[in-house]
XYZ file of N, CA and C in Angstrom:
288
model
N 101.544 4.434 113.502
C 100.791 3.609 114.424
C 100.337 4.445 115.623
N 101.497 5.173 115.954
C 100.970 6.210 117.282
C 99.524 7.359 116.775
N 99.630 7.758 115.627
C 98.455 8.915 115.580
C 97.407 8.180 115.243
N 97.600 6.565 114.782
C 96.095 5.553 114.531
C 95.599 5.801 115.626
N 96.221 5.402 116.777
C 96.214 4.708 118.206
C 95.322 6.390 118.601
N 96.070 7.015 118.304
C 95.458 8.631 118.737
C 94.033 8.835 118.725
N 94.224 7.858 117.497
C 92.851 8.670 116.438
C 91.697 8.078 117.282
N 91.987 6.866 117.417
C 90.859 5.870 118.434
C 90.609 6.425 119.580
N 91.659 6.932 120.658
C 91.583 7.351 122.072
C 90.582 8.591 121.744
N 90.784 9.486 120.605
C 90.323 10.810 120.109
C 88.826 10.252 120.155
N 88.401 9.389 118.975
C 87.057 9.286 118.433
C 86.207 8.730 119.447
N 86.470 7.839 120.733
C 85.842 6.891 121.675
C 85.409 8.435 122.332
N 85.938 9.294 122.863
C 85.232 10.024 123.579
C 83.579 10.647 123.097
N 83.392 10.278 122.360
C 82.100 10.292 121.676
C 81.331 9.063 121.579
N 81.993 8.099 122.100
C 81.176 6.681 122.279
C 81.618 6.060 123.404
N 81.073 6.605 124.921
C 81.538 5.999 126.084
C 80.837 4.191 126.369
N 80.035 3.921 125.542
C 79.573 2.608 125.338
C 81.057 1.472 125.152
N 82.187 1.969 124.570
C 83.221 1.069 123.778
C 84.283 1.431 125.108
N 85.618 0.812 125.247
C 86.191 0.711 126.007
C 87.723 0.252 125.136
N 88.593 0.932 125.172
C 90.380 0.598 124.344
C 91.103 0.276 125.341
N 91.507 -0.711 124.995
C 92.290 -1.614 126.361
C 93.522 -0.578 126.070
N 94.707 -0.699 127.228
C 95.520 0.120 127.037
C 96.707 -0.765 126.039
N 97.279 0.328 125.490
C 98.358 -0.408 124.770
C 99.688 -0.759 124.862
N 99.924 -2.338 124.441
C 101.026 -2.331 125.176
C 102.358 -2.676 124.106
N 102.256 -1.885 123.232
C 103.361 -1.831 122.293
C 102.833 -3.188 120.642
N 103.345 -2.944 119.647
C 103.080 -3.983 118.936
C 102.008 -2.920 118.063
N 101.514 -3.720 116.830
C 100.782 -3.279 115.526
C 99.273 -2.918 115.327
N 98.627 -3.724 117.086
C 97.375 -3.186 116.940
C 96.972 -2.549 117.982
N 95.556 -2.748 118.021
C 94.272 -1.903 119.321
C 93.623 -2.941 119.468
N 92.992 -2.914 120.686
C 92.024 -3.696 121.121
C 90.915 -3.204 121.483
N 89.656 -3.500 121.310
C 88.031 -2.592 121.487
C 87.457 -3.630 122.176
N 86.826 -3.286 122.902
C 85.454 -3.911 123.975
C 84.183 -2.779 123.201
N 83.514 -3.954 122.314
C 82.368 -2.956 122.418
C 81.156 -3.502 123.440
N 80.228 -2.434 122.767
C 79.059 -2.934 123.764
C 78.219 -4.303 123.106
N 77.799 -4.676 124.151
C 77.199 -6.029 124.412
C 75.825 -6.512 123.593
N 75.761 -5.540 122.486
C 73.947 -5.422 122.431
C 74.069 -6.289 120.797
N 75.303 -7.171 120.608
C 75.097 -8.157 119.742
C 76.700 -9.367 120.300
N 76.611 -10.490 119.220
C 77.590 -11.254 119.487
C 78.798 -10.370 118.962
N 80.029 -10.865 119.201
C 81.743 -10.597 118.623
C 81.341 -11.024 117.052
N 81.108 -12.102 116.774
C 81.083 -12.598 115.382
C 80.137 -11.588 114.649
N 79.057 -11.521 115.180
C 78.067 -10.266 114.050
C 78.640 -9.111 114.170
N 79.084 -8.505 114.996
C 80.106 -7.501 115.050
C 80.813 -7.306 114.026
N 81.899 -8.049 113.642
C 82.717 -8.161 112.873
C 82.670 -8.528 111.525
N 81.348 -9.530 111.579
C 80.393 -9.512 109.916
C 79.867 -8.343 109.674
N 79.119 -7.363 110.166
C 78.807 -6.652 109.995
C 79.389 -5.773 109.440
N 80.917 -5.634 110.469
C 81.691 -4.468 109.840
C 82.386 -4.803 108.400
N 82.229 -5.842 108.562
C 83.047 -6.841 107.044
C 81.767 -6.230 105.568
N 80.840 -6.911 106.272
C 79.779 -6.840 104.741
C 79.132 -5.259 104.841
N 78.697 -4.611 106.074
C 78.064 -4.073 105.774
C 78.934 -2.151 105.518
N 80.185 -2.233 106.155
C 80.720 -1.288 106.306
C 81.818 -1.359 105.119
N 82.731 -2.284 104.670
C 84.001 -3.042 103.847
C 85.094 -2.382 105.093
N 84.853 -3.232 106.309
C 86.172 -2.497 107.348
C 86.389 -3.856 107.698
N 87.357 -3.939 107.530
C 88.200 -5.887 108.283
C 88.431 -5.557 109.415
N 87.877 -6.490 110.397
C 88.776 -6.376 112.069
C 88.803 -7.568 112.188
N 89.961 -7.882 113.215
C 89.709 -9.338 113.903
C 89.066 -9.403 115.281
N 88.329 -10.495 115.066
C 87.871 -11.117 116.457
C 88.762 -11.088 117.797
N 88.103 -11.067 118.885
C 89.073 -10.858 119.795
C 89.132 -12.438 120.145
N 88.246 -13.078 119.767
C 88.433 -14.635 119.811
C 90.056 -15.362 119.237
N 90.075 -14.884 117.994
C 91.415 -15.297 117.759
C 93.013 -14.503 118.307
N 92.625 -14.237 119.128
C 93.751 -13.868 120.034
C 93.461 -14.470 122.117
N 92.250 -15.169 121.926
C 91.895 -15.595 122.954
C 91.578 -14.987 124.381
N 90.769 -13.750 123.543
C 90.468 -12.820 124.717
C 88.890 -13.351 124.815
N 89.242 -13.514 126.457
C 88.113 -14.384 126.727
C 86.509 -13.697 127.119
N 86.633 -12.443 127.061
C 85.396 -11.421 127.084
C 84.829 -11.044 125.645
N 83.781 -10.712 125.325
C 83.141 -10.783 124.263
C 82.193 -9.272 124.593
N 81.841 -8.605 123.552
C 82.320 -8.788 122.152
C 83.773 -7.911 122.473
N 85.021 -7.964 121.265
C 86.098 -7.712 121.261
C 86.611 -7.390 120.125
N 87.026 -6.600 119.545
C 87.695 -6.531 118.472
C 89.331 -6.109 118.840
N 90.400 -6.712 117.312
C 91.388 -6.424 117.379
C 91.562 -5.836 116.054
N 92.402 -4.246 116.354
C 92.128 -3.379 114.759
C 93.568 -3.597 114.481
N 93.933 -3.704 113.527
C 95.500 -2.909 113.101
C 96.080 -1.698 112.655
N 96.987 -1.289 113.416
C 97.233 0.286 113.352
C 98.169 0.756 112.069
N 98.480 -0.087 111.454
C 99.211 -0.020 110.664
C 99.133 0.388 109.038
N 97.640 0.466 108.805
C 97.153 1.354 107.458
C 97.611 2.504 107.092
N 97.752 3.444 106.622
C 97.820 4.757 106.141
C 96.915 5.763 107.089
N 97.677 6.625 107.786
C 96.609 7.292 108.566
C 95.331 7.539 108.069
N 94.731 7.716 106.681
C 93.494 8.565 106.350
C 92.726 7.112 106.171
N 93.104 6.178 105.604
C 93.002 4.876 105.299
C 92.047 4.323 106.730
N 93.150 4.473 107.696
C 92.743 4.103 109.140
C 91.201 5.089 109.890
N 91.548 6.021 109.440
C 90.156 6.851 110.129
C 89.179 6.849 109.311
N 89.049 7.048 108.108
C 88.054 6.216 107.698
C 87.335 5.040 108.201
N 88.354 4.051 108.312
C 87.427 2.536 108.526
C 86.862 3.114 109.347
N 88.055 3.873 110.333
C 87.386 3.681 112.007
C 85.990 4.498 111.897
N 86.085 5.680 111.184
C 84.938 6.431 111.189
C 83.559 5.381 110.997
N 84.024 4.574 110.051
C 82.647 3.082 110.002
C 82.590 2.568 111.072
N 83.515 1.891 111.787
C 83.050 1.562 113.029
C 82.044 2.164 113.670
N 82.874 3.750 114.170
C 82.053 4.315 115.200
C 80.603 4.629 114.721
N 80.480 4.725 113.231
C 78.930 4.966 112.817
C 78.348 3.754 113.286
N 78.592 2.158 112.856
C 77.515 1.214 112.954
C 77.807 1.256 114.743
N 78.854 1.314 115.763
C 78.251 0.941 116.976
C 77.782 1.986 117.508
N 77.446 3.361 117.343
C 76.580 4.135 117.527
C 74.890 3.889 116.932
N 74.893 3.354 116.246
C 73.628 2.957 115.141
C 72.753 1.170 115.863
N 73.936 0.867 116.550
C 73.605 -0.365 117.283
C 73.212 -0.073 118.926
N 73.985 0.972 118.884
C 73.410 1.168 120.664
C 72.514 1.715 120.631
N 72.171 3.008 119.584
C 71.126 4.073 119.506
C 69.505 2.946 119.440
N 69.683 1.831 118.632
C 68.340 0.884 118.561
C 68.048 0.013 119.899
């Protein structure tokens, strides 16, 4: 979970648009991305168009948008992968 967590603090420095809340122990991460769609298409997106599952930051009742909640708990290579999808589509979303 710690070198997931790594991997994120690592890869964001290449996308100062996104923001990782700090962590405060427990199985996931939390992402603030940028604003330039809803939380829900966000997360469809990454669902259909990438095959990366995140949760909404809605269902944890974080009341800022958009938000994602990742889980750190995959297989490290498993985990940077997805994430590597992430950071492609919200680079690909800010870049338009």
């Amino acid at each position: 979970m710690k070198r997931n967590y790594q991997f994120i603090r690592d890869t964001l420095k290449e996308i100062p648009e996104c923001e990782l809340y700090g962590a405060q122990g427990g199985w996931y991460a939390i992402l603030k991305l940028p604003a330039v769609q809803k939380e829900e298409d966000w997360v469809m997106d990454f669902l259909k168009l990438d095959q990366v599952f995140v949760h909404p930051g809605y269902f944890f009742d974080f009341p800022q948008e958009p938000c994602i909640v990742l889980s750190l708990l995959p297989a490290e290579h498993v985990f940077q992968d997805g994430f590597t999808r992430i950071k492609r589509r919200v680079v690909s979303q800010v870049a338009t």
